[in-house]
XYZ file of N, CA and C in Angstrom:
414
model
N 6.438 2.725 -19.687
C 7.961 2.703 -19.803
C 8.477 1.404 -18.649
N 7.213 1.319 -17.986
C 7.745 0.698 -16.865
C 6.840 -1.082 -17.019
N 8.028 -2.216 -17.281
C 7.485 -3.531 -17.434
C 6.646 -3.791 -16.048
N 5.172 -4.226 -16.876
C 4.208 -4.972 -15.909
C 3.797 -5.760 -16.634
N 3.527 -6.871 -15.213
C 3.030 -7.856 -15.815
C 1.667 -8.243 -14.697
N 0.601 -8.916 -15.148
C -0.504 -8.802 -14.983
C -0.868 -7.632 -13.683
N -0.865 -6.342 -14.309
C -0.763 -5.183 -13.792
C -0.350 -4.683 -12.814
N 1.003 -5.746 -12.477
C 1.912 -4.823 -11.416
C 3.377 -4.692 -11.999
N 3.878 -4.125 -11.498
C 5.254 -3.291 -11.878
C 6.239 -4.475 -12.068
N 6.957 -5.182 -12.534
C 8.570 -5.982 -12.783
C 9.341 -5.531 -12.510
N 10.237 -5.374 -11.543
C 11.285 -4.789 -11.206
C 12.087 -5.987 -11.484
N 13.576 -5.631 -12.526
C 14.442 -6.127 -13.216
C 15.579 -6.378 -12.117
N 15.590 -7.728 -12.084
C 16.715 -8.583 -10.899
C 17.953 -7.489 -10.848
N 19.026 -7.045 -11.547
C 19.684 -5.840 -11.584
C 19.763 -4.703 -10.901
N 18.446 -4.406 -10.807
C 18.094 -3.166 -9.743
C 17.470 -3.579 -8.573
N 17.819 -4.695 -7.776
C 17.329 -4.898 -6.476
C 18.800 -5.771 -5.959
N 18.533 -5.097 -4.432
C 19.841 -5.782 -3.561
C 19.530 -6.373 -2.818
N 19.695 -7.889 -2.521
C 19.216 -8.620 -1.568
C 20.378 -8.723 -0.167
N 19.898 -9.003 0.742
C 20.429 -9.048 2.097
C 19.816 -10.307 3.077
N 20.757 -11.450 3.528
C 19.539 -12.268 4.236
C 20.035 -12.201 5.442
N 19.446 -12.942 6.719
C 19.782 -12.642 8.023
C 18.878 -13.614 8.883
N 19.331 -14.090 9.726
C 18.356 -14.730 10.852
C 17.248 -14.494 11.015
N 15.799 -15.291 11.047
C 14.543 -15.052 11.318
C 14.001 -15.165 12.376
N 13.101 -14.259 13.082
C 12.756 -14.803 14.187
C 11.291 -15.505 14.247
N 11.162 -15.997 13.175
C 9.722 -16.080 12.973
C 9.829 -17.584 13.599
N 8.764 -18.680 12.713
C 8.514 -20.532 12.664
C 9.563 -21.173 12.709
N 9.995 -22.128 12.847
C 10.875 -23.010 12.440
C 11.855 -23.931 13.400
N 11.803 -23.565 14.818
C 12.419 -23.991 15.616
C 13.620 -24.216 16.031
N 14.499 -24.899 15.402
C 16.159 -24.755 16.086
C 16.567 -24.523 14.663
N 16.139 -24.781 13.448
C 16.047 -24.494 12.494
C 16.436 -23.009 11.917
N 15.585 -22.140 12.672
C 15.076 -20.557 12.456
C 16.617 -20.229 12.982
N 17.290 -21.030 14.037
C 18.234 -20.472 14.486
C 19.883 -20.732 13.806
N 19.726 -21.648 12.843
C 21.016 -21.885 12.397
C 21.032 -20.893 10.776
N 19.331 -20.834 10.441
C 19.724 -20.688 8.748
C 19.520 -19.071 8.717
N 19.690 -19.074 7.500
C 19.598 -16.920 7.289
C 18.064 -17.363 6.249
N 17.309 -17.454 7.203
C 16.010 -17.273 6.102
C 15.170 -16.001 5.856
N 15.649 -15.025 6.954
C 14.689 -13.542 6.420
C 15.095 -13.031 5.115
N 14.822 -12.461 4.651
C 14.955 -11.839 2.801
C 14.775 -10.483 3.114
N 15.616 -9.856 2.707
C 15.423 -8.409 2.777
C 16.020 -7.837 1.077
N 14.987 -6.830 0.774
C 15.487 -6.382 -0.756
C 15.127 -5.076 -0.733
N 16.203 -4.169 -1.334
C 16.430 -3.037 -1.347
C 16.586 -2.633 -2.892
N 15.683 -1.628 -3.210
C 15.785 -1.001 -4.425
C 15.930 0.492 -4.262
N 16.385 0.580 -5.417
C 16.911 2.441 -5.411
C 15.689 3.163 -6.250
N 14.896 3.733 -5.632
C 14.087 4.509 -6.705
C 15.071 5.607 -7.373
N 15.626 6.287 -7.147
C 16.338 7.401 -7.641
C 16.844 7.062 -9.046
N 17.670 6.152 -8.469
C 18.563 5.402 -9.914
C 17.732 4.387 -10.801
N 16.907 4.331 -10.459
C 15.804 3.063 -10.985
C 15.925 3.777 -13.051
N 15.769 2.530 -13.580
C 15.780 3.122 -15.118
C 14.195 2.506 -15.480
N 13.736 1.464 -14.963
C 12.430 1.221 -15.262
C 11.208 2.213 -14.802
N 11.188 3.400 -14.244
C 10.228 4.025 -14.064
C 10.738 5.485 -14.704
N 9.664 6.448 -15.235
C 10.048 7.935 -16.163
C 9.620 9.095 -14.776
N 10.013 9.926 -15.282
C 10.224 10.949 -14.493
C 8.853 11.467 -13.508
N 7.789 11.239 -14.062
C 6.410 11.493 -13.423
C 6.021 10.289 -12.513
N 6.739 8.945 -13.119
C 5.935 8.017 -12.118
C 7.249 8.031 -10.677
N 8.314 8.291 -11.304
C 9.667 8.314 -10.112
C 8.709 9.780 -9.085
N 8.202 10.940 -9.480
C 7.661 11.776 -8.304
C 6.967 11.549 -7.806
N 5.301 10.817 -8.246
C 4.491 10.020 -7.377
C 5.441 9.338 -6.662
N 6.106 8.380 -7.331
C 6.900 7.036 -6.183
C 7.242 7.984 -4.710
N 7.917 9.092 -5.022
C 8.643 9.572 -4.040
C 7.792 9.794 -3.239
N 6.746 10.918 -3.577
C 5.688 11.367 -2.727
C 4.887 10.823 -1.681
N 4.128 9.468 -2.169
C 3.644 8.709 -1.839
C 4.315 7.597 -0.637
N 6.000 7.239 -1.472
C 6.790 6.463 -0.409
C 7.345 7.361 0.528
N 7.220 8.580 0.652
C 8.291 9.260 1.503
C 8.756 8.914 2.886
N 7.950 8.140 3.624
C 7.839 7.839 4.654
C 8.235 6.289 4.892
N 8.580 5.302 3.716
C 9.229 4.360 3.784
C 10.670 4.134 3.134
N 11.229 5.572 2.622
C 12.313 5.927 2.092
C 13.283 5.798 2.757
N 14.887 5.575 2.527
C 15.765 5.861 3.400
C 16.250 7.177 3.215
N 17.220 8.278 3.669
C 17.573 9.458 3.107
C 18.501 9.290 1.467
N 18.548 8.145 1.380
C 19.433 8.358 -0.030
C 18.570 8.008 -1.281
N 17.294 7.509 -0.671
C 15.949 7.189 -2.154
C 15.997 5.579 -1.824
N 16.339 5.152 -1.241
C 16.026 2.975 -1.179
C 15.103 2.526 -0.362
N 14.105 1.985 -1.287
C 13.238 1.465 -0.474
C 13.319 -0.187 -0.077
N 13.121 -0.105 1.209
C 13.611 -1.795 1.538
C 12.168 -2.339 1.977
N 12.259 -3.874 2.184
C 11.081 -4.651 2.157
C 11.915 -5.756 2.480
N 11.545 -6.162 4.025
C 11.742 -7.770 4.446
C 10.776 -8.498 4.591
N 10.757 -10.019 4.898
C 9.753 -10.765 4.958
C 10.508 -12.072 6.000
N 9.965 -12.115 6.602
C 10.370 -13.631 7.569
C 9.455 -14.613 7.716
N 8.476 -14.352 7.108
C 6.889 -15.041 7.420
C 7.232 -16.817 7.418
N 7.805 -17.127 6.225
C 8.095 -18.498 5.959
C 9.425 -19.327 6.433
N 9.404 -20.457 6.410
C 10.759 -21.131 6.807
C 11.612 -21.196 5.832
N 11.468 -20.994 4.562
C 12.467 -20.919 3.679
C 13.130 -19.731 3.171
N 14.372 -19.518 2.764
C 14.879 -18.185 2.379
C 14.677 -17.917 0.875
N 13.798 -19.277 0.287
C 13.065 -19.014 -1.279
C 11.870 -18.118 -1.145
N 10.880 -18.431 -0.698
C 10.044 -18.117 0.035
C 9.545 -17.085 0.453
N 10.791 -16.609 1.371
C 10.632 -15.010 2.355
C 11.431 -14.346 0.830
N 12.227 -14.669 -0.028
C 12.572 -13.857 -1.304
C 11.268 -13.350 -1.732
N 10.681 -14.312 -2.214
C 9.473 -13.963 -3.256
C 8.745 -13.536 -2.737
N 8.108 -13.498 -1.570
C 7.120 -12.760 -0.989
C 7.592 -11.066 -0.849
N 8.824 -11.200 -0.306
C 9.391 -9.583 -0.223
C 9.593 -9.112 -1.708
N 9.708 -9.633 -2.859
C 9.777 -9.128 -3.891
C 8.261 -8.846 -4.389
N 7.493 -9.793 -4.170
C 6.011 -9.215 -4.023
C 5.749 -8.171 -3.806
N 5.790 -8.330 -2.406
C 5.570 -6.821 -1.606
C 5.936 -5.454 -2.777
N 7.290 -5.644 -2.244
C 8.104 -4.405 -3.195
C 7.632 -4.123 -4.238
N 7.125 -5.025 -4.937
C 6.502 -4.469 -6.600
C 5.198 -3.902 -6.235
N 4.349 -4.553 -5.242
C 3.157 -3.882 -5.117
C 3.004 -2.830 -4.653
N 4.005 -2.518 -3.779
C 3.913 -0.970 -3.169
C 4.361 -0.268 -4.177
N 5.367 -0.632 -5.137
C 5.713 0.080 -6.089
C 4.509 0.823 -7.207
N 3.821 -0.591 -7.400
C 2.867 -0.310 -8.419
C 1.539 0.664 -7.672
N 1.357 0.252 -6.863
C 0.305 1.452 -5.681
C 0.373 2.877 -5.798
N 2.497 2.781 -5.601
C 2.396 4.145 -5.385
C 2.935 4.967 -7.131
N 3.073 4.237 -8.152
C 2.800 4.813 -9.129
C 1.840 5.222 -9.975
N 0.769 4.844 -9.731
C -0.630 4.681 -10.159
C -1.082 5.828 -10.295
N -1.426 6.439 -11.491
C -2.201 8.276 -11.605
C -3.035 8.268 -10.646
N -3.414 9.380 -10.183
C -4.565 9.470 -9.402
C -5.703 9.819 -10.256
N -6.639 9.252 -9.612
C -8.136 8.718 -10.449
C -8.786 10.216 -10.068
N -9.325 10.984 -11.566
C -10.231 12.039 -11.218
C -11.129 11.698 -10.394
N -12.011 12.426 -9.909
C -13.367 12.393 -9.503
C -14.538 12.501 -10.508
N -15.103 11.491 -10.286
C -16.499 12.262 -10.984
C -17.423 12.775 -10.483
N -17.860 13.999 -10.344
C -19.020 14.445 -10.123
C -20.088 13.774 -9.625
N -21.129 13.327 -8.855
C -22.050 13.009 -8.594
C -23.182 14.072 -7.778
N -24.566 13.622 -7.679
C -25.339 14.247 -6.975
C -26.424 13.060 -6.477
N -26.493 13.509 -5.271
C -27.631 12.843 -4.657
C -28.773 12.814 -5.392
N -29.425 11.757 -4.777
C -30.839 11.523 -5.707
C -31.753 12.581 -5.324
N -32.949 12.817 -5.537
C -33.851 13.511 -5.078
C -34.518 12.871 -4.057
N -34.793 11.470 -4.109
C -35.479 10.665 -3.149
C -34.320 10.629 -1.527
N -33.197 10.640 -1.962
C -32.333 11.020 -1.022
C -32.574 11.846 -0.499
N -32.185 13.081 -0.963
C -32.787 13.755 0.067
C -34.040 14.494 0.591
N -34.891 13.713 0.091
C -36.389 13.759 0.517
C -36.283 12.639 1.775
N -35.426 11.755 1.928
C -35.622 10.585 3.111
C -34.844 11.352 4.069
N -33.591 12.131 3.983
C -32.993 12.795 4.661
C -33.989 13.786 5.188
N -34.512 14.428 4.736
C -35.283 15.984 5.397
C -37.004 15.145 5.994
N -37.190 13.750 5.655
C -38.257 13.453 6.605
C -37.723 12.739 7.769
N -36.524 12.086 7.840
C -35.762 12.089 9.149
C -35.654 13.028 9.906
N -35.353 14.320 9.498
C -34.967 15.427 9.927
C -36.415 15.961 10.736
N -37.453 15.936 9.930
C -38.991 16.350 10.384
C -38.798 15.397 11.497
N -39.354 14.102 11.307
C -39.670 13.323 12.234
C -39.063 13.309 13.939
N -37.609 13.641 13.448
C -36.495 13.638 14.995
C -37.430 14.860 15.228
N -37.467 15.881 14.827
C -37.539 17.504 14.806
C -39.211 17.136 15.912
N -40.154 16.535 15.401
C -41.696 16.163 16.046
C -41.358 15.582 16.518
N -40.754 14.129 17.045
C -40.574 13.841 18.092
C -39.739 14.675 19.478
N -39.132 15.334 19.171
C -38.501 16.431 20.038
C -39.627 16.922 20.528
N -40.117 17.933 19.727
C -41.496 18.975 20.227
C -42.096 18.008 21.056
N -42.370 16.693 20.309
C -43.836 16.027 21.785
C -43.101 15.920 23.049
N -42.040 16.044 23.385
C -41.499 15.669 24.805
C -41.846 17.388 25.517
N -41.346 18.169 24.680
C -41.281 19.398 25.238
C -42.378 19.273 26.367
N -42.524 20.203 27.682
C -43.395 20.659 28.634
C -44.480 21.592 27.692
N -45.901 21.340 27.984
C -46.926 22.169 27.290
C -47.538 23.416 28.712
N -47.637 24.269 28.455
C -47.792 24.859 29.331
C -48.945 25.425 29.791
């Protein structure tokens, strides 16, 4: 159901809300006068891009980052320009959502090899022999 591009979910622009403020990052005097920090907010609960299963997984996995009304916010002030911060925040938001909606990978049961088990037992035996050789003989 979701729009994906290069494996990453692309959130539609109409579902995002932006806020810009003064940045504390690099930029000297420029940073004191420009609103270069970008914060993007996306409502997980009212999103149309995810199906119900994906919303449930995302809500569970992002619960510590969601606000009380189900909004996920990501900010970026890494760059001097608002445009680059805006793009960085959007990419980070889409990465978070993509990771959160990914289905749980089933664990494929594996067994230790016989050789690995034998190496473990040999190491235990050597350690035991070493400790036995340190004991005082009566």
